[in-house]
Amino acid sequence: SIPESQMTTVHEAKLRAAAAIVELLGPQMADLAAAMEAAASGDELRPLVREGERLIAAALGEQAARDFILRVRRR
């Protein structure tokens, strides 16, 4: 659990998620990153981040997926 004062805004989260997914899994994630950046709300972003989390877990392990989520959510 992250204290609210340390949580990122939706705008920050979508930029962080997009950058992190490409950094961790490579340029083949460009479409997912673009969709993350285009998300208009947290509700639109959430399933995209979960997909990123799933892909990272499959490729790099559960700890990498947890680190991704913390990186997206925390300032």
GROMACS .gro file of C-alpha atoms in nm:
model
   75
    1SER     CA    1   0.000   0.000   0.000
    2ILE     CA    2   0.130   0.343  -0.098
    3PRO     CA    3   0.031   0.650   0.106
    4GLU     CA    4  -0.185   0.887  -0.098
    5SER     CA    5   0.073   1.165  -0.063
    6GLN     CA    6   0.323   0.944  -0.248
    7MET     CA    7   0.086   0.832  -0.525
    8THR     CA    8   0.132   0.965  -0.874
    9THR     CA    9  -0.128   1.141  -1.089
   10VAL     CA   10  -0.289   0.962  -1.385
   11HIS     CA   11  -0.082   1.175  -1.623
   12GLU     CA   12   0.242   1.082  -1.446
   13ALA     CA   13   0.137   0.716  -1.421
   14LYS     CA   14   0.065   0.679  -1.790
   15LEU     CA   15   0.399   0.835  -1.887
   16ARG     CA   16   0.587   0.618  -1.638
   17ALA     CA   17   0.405   0.303  -1.744
   18ALA     CA   18   0.471   0.368  -2.113
   19ALA     CA   19   0.840   0.436  -2.056
   20ALA     CA   20   0.883   0.138  -1.823
   21ILE     CA   21   0.714  -0.117  -2.049
   22VAL     CA   22   0.942  -0.027  -2.340
   23GLU     CA   23   1.248  -0.014  -2.116
   24LEU     CA   24   1.176  -0.355  -1.965
   25LEU     CA   25   1.042  -0.545  -2.266
   26GLY     CA   26   1.176  -0.356  -2.565
   27PRO     CA   27   1.047  -0.165  -2.864
   28GLN     CA   28   0.794  -0.436  -2.954
   29MET     CA   29   0.586  -0.286  -2.670
   30ALA     CA   30   0.545   0.044  -2.859
   31ASP     CA   31   0.175  -0.017  -2.930
   32LEU     CA   32   0.098  -0.089  -2.565
   33ALA     CA   33   0.305   0.213  -2.460
   34ALA     CA   34   0.114   0.434  -2.705
   35ALA     CA   35  -0.217   0.307  -2.570
   36MET     CA   36  -0.101   0.383  -2.215
   37GLU     CA   37  -0.003   0.737  -2.314
   38ALA     CA   38  -0.338   0.788  -2.489
   39ALA     CA   39  -0.547   0.675  -2.190
   40ALA     CA   40  -0.785   0.954  -2.096
   41SER     CA   41  -0.849   0.836  -1.741
   42GLY     CA   42  -0.737   0.602  -1.470
   43ASP     CA   43  -1.015   0.365  -1.572
   44GLU     CA   44  -0.873   0.346  -1.924
   45LEU     CA   45  -0.515   0.315  -1.801
   46ARG     CA   46  -0.572   0.045  -1.539
   47PRO     CA   47  -0.628  -0.255  -1.774
   48LEU     CA   48  -0.332  -0.149  -1.988
   49VAL     CA   49  -0.105  -0.138  -1.683
   50ARG     CA   50  -0.237  -0.478  -1.574
   51GLU     CA   51  -0.155  -0.616  -1.920
   52GLY     CA   52   0.194  -0.471  -1.887
   53GLU     CA   53   0.225  -0.628  -1.544
   54ARG     CA   54   0.119  -0.966  -1.685
   55LEU     CA   55   0.367  -0.945  -1.973
   56ILE     CA   56   0.652  -0.841  -1.743
   57ALA     CA   57   0.573  -1.123  -1.500
   58ALA     CA   58   0.579  -1.376  -1.785
   59ALA     CA   59   0.908  -1.245  -1.925
   60LEU     CA   60   1.099  -1.130  -1.620
   61GLY     CA   61   0.925  -1.276  -1.314
   62GLU     CA   62   0.684  -1.170  -1.044
   63GLN     CA   63   0.928  -0.940  -0.864
   64ALA     CA   64   0.988  -0.740  -1.182
   65ALA     CA   65   0.611  -0.709  -1.225
   66ARG     CA   66   0.570  -0.583  -0.868
   67ASP     CA   67   0.853  -0.336  -0.921
   68PHE     CA   68   0.681  -0.213  -1.239
   69ILE     CA   69   0.357  -0.145  -1.051
   70LEU     CA   70   0.539   0.043  -0.776
   71ARG     CA   71   0.731   0.244  -1.035
   72VAL     CA   72   0.406   0.344  -1.205
   73ARG     CA   73   0.217   0.428  -0.885
   74ARG     CA   74   0.477   0.598  -0.668
   75ARG     CA   75   0.613   0.951  -0.707
   0.00000   0.00000   0.00000
